[in-house]
Short mmCIF file of C-alpha atoms and ligand atoms in Angstrom, two decimals:
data_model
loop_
_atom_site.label_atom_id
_atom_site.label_comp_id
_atom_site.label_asym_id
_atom_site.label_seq_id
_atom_site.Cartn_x
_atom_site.Cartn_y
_atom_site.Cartn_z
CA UNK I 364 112.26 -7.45 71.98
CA UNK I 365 109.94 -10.55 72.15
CA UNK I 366 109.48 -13.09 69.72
CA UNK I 367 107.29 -16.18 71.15
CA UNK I 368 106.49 -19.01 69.67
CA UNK I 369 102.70 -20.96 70.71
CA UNK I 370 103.02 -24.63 70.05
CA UNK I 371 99.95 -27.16 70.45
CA UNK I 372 97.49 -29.16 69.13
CA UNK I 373 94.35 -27.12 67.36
CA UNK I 374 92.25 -26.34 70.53
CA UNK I 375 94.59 -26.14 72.54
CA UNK I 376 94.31 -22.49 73.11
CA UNK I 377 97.07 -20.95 71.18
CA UNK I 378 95.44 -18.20 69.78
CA UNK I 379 92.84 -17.15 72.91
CA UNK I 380 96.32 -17.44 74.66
CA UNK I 381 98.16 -14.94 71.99
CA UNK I 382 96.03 -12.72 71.74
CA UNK I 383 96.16 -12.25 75.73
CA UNK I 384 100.00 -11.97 75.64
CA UNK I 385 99.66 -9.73 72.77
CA UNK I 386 97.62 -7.13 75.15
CA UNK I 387 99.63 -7.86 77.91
CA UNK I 388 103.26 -7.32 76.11
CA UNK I 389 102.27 -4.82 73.88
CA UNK I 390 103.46 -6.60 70.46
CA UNK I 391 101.56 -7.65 67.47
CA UNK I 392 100.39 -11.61 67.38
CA UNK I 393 100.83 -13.33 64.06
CA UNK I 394 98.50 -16.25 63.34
CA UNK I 395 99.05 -18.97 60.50
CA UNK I 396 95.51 -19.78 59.96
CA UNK I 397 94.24 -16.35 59.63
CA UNK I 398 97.42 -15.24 57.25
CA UNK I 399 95.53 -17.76 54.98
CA UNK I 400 92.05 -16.98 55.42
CA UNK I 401 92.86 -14.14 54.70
CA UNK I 402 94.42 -14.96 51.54
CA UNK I 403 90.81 -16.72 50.48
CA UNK I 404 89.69 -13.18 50.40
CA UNK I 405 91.76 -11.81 48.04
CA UNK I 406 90.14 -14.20 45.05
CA UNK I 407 93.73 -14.81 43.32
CA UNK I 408 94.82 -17.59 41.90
CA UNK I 409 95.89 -19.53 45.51
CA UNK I 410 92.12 -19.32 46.55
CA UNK I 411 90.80 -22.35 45.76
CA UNK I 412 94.42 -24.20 46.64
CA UNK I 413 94.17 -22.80 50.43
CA UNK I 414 90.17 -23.06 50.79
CA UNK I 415 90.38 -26.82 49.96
CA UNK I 416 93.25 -27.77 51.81
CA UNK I 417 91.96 -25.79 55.26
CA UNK I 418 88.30 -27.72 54.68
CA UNK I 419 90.28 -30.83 53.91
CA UNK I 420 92.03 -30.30 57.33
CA UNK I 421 95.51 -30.71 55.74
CA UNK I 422 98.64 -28.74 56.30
CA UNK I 423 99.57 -26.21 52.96
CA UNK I 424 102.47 -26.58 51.28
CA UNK I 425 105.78 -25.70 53.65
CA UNK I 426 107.04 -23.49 50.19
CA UNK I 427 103.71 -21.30 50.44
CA UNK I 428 103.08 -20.79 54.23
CA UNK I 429 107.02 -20.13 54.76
CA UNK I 430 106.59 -17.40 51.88
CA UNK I 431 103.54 -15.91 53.83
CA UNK I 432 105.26 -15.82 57.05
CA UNK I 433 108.49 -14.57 55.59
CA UNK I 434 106.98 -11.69 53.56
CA UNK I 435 104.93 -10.80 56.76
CA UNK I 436 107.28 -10.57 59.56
CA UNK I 437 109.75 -8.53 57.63
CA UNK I 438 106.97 -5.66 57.75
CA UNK I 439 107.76 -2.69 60.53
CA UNK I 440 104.79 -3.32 62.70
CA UNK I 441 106.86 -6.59 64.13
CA UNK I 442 110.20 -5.22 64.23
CA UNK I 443 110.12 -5.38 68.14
CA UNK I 444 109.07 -8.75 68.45
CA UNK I 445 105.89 -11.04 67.97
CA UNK I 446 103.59 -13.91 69.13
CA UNK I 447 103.32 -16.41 66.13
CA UNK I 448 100.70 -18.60 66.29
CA UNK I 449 100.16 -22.00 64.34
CA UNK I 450 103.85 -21.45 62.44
CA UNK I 451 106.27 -23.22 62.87
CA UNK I 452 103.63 -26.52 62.13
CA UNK I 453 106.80 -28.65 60.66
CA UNK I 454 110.24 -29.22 60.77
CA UNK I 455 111.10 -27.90 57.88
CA UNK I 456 109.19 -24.18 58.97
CA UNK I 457 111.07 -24.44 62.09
CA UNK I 458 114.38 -24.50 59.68
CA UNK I 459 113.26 -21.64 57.69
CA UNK I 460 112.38 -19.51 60.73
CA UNK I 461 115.73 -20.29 62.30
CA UNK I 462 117.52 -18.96 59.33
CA UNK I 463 115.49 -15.64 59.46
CA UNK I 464 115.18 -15.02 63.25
CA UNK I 465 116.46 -15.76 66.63
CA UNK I 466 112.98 -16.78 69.14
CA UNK I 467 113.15 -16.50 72.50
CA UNK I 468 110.42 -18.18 73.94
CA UNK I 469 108.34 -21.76 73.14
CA UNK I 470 105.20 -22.24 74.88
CA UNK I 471 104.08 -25.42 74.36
CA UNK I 472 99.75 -26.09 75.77
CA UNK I 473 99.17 -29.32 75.85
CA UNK I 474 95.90 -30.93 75.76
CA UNK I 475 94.60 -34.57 75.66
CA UNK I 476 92.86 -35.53 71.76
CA UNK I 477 89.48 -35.77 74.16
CA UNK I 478 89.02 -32.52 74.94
CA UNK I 479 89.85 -30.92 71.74
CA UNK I 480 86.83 -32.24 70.31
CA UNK I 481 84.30 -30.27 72.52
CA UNK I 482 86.92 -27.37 72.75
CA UNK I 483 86.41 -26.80 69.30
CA UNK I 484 83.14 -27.28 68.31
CA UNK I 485 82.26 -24.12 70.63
CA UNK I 486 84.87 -21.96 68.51
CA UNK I 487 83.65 -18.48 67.55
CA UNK I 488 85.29 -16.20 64.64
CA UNK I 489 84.86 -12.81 63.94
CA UNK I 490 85.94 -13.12 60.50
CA UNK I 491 86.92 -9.66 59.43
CA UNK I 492 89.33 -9.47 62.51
CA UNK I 493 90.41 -13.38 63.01
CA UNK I 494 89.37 -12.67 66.79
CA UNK I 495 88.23 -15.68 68.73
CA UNK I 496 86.01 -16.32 71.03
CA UNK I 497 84.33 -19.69 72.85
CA UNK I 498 80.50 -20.21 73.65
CA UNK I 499 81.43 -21.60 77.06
CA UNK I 500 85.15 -20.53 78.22
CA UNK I 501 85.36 -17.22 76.09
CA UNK I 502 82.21 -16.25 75.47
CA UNK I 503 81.74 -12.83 73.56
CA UNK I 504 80.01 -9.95 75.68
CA UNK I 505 77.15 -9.88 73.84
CA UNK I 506 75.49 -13.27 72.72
CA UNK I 507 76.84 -13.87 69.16
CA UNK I 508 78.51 -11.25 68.45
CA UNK I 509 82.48 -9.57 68.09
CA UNK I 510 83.27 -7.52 71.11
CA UNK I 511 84.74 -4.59 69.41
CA UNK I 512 82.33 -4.35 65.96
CA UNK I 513 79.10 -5.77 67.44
CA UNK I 514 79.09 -7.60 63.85
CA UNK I 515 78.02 -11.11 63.85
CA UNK I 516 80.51 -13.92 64.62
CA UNK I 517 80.44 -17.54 63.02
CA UNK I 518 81.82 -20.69 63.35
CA UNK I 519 84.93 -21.73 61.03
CA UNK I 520 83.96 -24.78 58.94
CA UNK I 521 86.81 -26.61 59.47
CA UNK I 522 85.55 -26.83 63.08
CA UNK I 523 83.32 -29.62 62.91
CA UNK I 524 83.86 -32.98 63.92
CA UNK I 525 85.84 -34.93 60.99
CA UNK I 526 87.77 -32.42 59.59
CA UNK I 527 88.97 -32.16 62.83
CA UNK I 528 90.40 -35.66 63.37
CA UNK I 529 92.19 -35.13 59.87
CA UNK I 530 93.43 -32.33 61.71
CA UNK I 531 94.81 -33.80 64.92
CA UNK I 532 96.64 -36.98 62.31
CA UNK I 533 98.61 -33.83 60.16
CA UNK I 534 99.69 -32.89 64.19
CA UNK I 535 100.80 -35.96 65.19
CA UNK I 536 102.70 -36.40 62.36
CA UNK I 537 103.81 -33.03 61.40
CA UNK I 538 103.84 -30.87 64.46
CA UNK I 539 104.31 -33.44 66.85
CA UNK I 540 108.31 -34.21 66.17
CA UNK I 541 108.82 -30.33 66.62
CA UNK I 542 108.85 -30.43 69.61
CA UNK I 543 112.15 -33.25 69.83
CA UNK I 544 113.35 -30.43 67.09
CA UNK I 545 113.14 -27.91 69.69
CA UNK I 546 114.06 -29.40 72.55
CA UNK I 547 117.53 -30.00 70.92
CA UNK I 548 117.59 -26.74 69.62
CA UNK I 549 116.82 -25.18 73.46
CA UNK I 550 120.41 -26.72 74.44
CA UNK I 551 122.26 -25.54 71.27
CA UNK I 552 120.58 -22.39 71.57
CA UNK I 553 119.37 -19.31 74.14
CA UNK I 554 115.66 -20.55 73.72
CA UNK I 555 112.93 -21.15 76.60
CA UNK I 556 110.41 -23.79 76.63
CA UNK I 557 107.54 -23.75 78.83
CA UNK I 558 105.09 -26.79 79.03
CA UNK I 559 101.75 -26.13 80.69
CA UNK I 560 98.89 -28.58 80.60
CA UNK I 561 95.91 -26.56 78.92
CA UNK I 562 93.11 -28.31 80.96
CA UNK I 563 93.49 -24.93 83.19
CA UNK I 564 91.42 -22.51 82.80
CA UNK I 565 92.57 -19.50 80.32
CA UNK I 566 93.48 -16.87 83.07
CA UNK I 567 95.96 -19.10 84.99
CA UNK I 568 97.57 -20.11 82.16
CA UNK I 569 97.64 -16.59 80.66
CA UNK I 570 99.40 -15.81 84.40
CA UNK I 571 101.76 -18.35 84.59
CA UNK I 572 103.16 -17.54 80.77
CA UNK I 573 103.50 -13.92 81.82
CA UNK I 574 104.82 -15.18 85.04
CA UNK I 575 107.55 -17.18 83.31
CA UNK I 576 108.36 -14.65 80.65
CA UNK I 577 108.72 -11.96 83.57
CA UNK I 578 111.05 -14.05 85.43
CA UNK I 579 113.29 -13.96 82.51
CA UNK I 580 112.79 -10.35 81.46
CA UNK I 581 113.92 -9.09 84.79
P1 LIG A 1936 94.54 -22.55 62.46
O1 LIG A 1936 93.77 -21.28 62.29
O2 LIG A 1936 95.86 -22.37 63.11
O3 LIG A 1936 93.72 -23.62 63.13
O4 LIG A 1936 94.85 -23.09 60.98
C1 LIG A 1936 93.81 -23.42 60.09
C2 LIG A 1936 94.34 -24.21 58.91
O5 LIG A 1936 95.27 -23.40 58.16
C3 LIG A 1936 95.12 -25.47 59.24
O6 LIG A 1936 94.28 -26.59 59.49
C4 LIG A 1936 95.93 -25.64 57.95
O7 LIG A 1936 95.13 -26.11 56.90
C5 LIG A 1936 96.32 -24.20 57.64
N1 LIG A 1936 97.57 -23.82 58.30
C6 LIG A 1936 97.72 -22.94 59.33
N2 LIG A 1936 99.00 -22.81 59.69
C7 LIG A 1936 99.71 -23.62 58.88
C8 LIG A 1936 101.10 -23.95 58.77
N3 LIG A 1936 102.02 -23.41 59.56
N4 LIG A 1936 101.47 -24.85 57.81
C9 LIG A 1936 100.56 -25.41 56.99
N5 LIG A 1936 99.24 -25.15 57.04
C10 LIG A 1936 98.80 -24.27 57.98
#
């Protein structure tokens, strides 16, 4: 059993990196963001709610994400463990998870404001699937398009330059103290955090998270 937790600023290679660890560990990644996008498609009621807060660059409501996540990692597919991605984004999801689950592992990419910019503005989706992909570091086999499907992949449009910075201010105020949170939590509690500057390129960090986890495992 696995249950990891990716903390970092958007760009900062959270989900390229869980969807790697995913392969490698053989467990199912769960990603915020796409839970919701998701959602969009399913033209209830919450549609227009989660559409306008993602282009607005805010955070949703902690009642409705914590619901999401709840409802999703009770299903059978993640009863051996997990990679969650872009939850917890506050303190008070961090609470809620704790009361559900026991994680194991924190890895925490860090990445200077700078960088995130140009990171993100060459961010592919394949929106069926939520895979990612980037023009430069992880470019898709074939130009454009999802290496699985061959369908066409776009670019999210909350991945442009403003929304962006209203992005990085909800981290720094939101996301940013959870990491205090969990470095308090790490001595109360059997947790591991790993810090690894994301300037690397995606394989060495994707070996020295496996590297770490092994370490443990053995
Ligand atoms: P992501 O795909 O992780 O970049 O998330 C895209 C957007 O979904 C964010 O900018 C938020 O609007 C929303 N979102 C994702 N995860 C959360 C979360 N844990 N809490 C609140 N909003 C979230």
């Amino acid at each position: 059993m696995i249950r990891i937790i990716m903390l970092g600023a958007p760009g900062s290679g959270k989900g390229t990196q869980a969807q790697l660890l995913s392969k490698y560990f053989l467990i199912p990644f769960i990603s915020a963001g796409e839970i919701l996008r998701q959602e969009i498609k399913k033209n209830d009621k919450t549609k227009n709610y989660i559409q306008n807060t993602i282009n607005k660059g805010k955070l949703v409501k902690n009642s409705f994400i914590i619901q999401l996540i709840k409802k999703k990692i009770k299903k059978k597919k993640y009863c051996n463990g997990f990679i969650l991605d872009g939850f917890p984004r506050t303190i008070e999801q961090a609470e809620s998870l704790k009361k559900n689950i026991n994680i194991q592992y924190i890895i925490y990419l860090k990445i200077k404001h700078d960088s995130i910019i140009n990171r993100i503005q060459g961010r592919l989706i394949h929106e069926p699937s939520g895979r990612t992909y980037h023009k430069i570091f992880n470019p898709p086999k074939q130009k454009n398009k999802d290496d699985i499907t061959g369908e066409l992949l776009h670019k999210r449009k909350d991945d442009n330059k403003k929304i962006i910075l209203t992005r990085l201010k909800e981290y720094e105020k939101y996301t940013k103290p959870l990491i205090k949170w969990f470095r308090k939590e790490i001595k109360k509690n059997k947790i591991k955090l790993l810090e690894i500057n994301s300037n690397k390129s995606i394989t060495d960090i994707n070996k020295k998270i496996i590297h770490y986890i092994n370490n443990f495992k053995k």
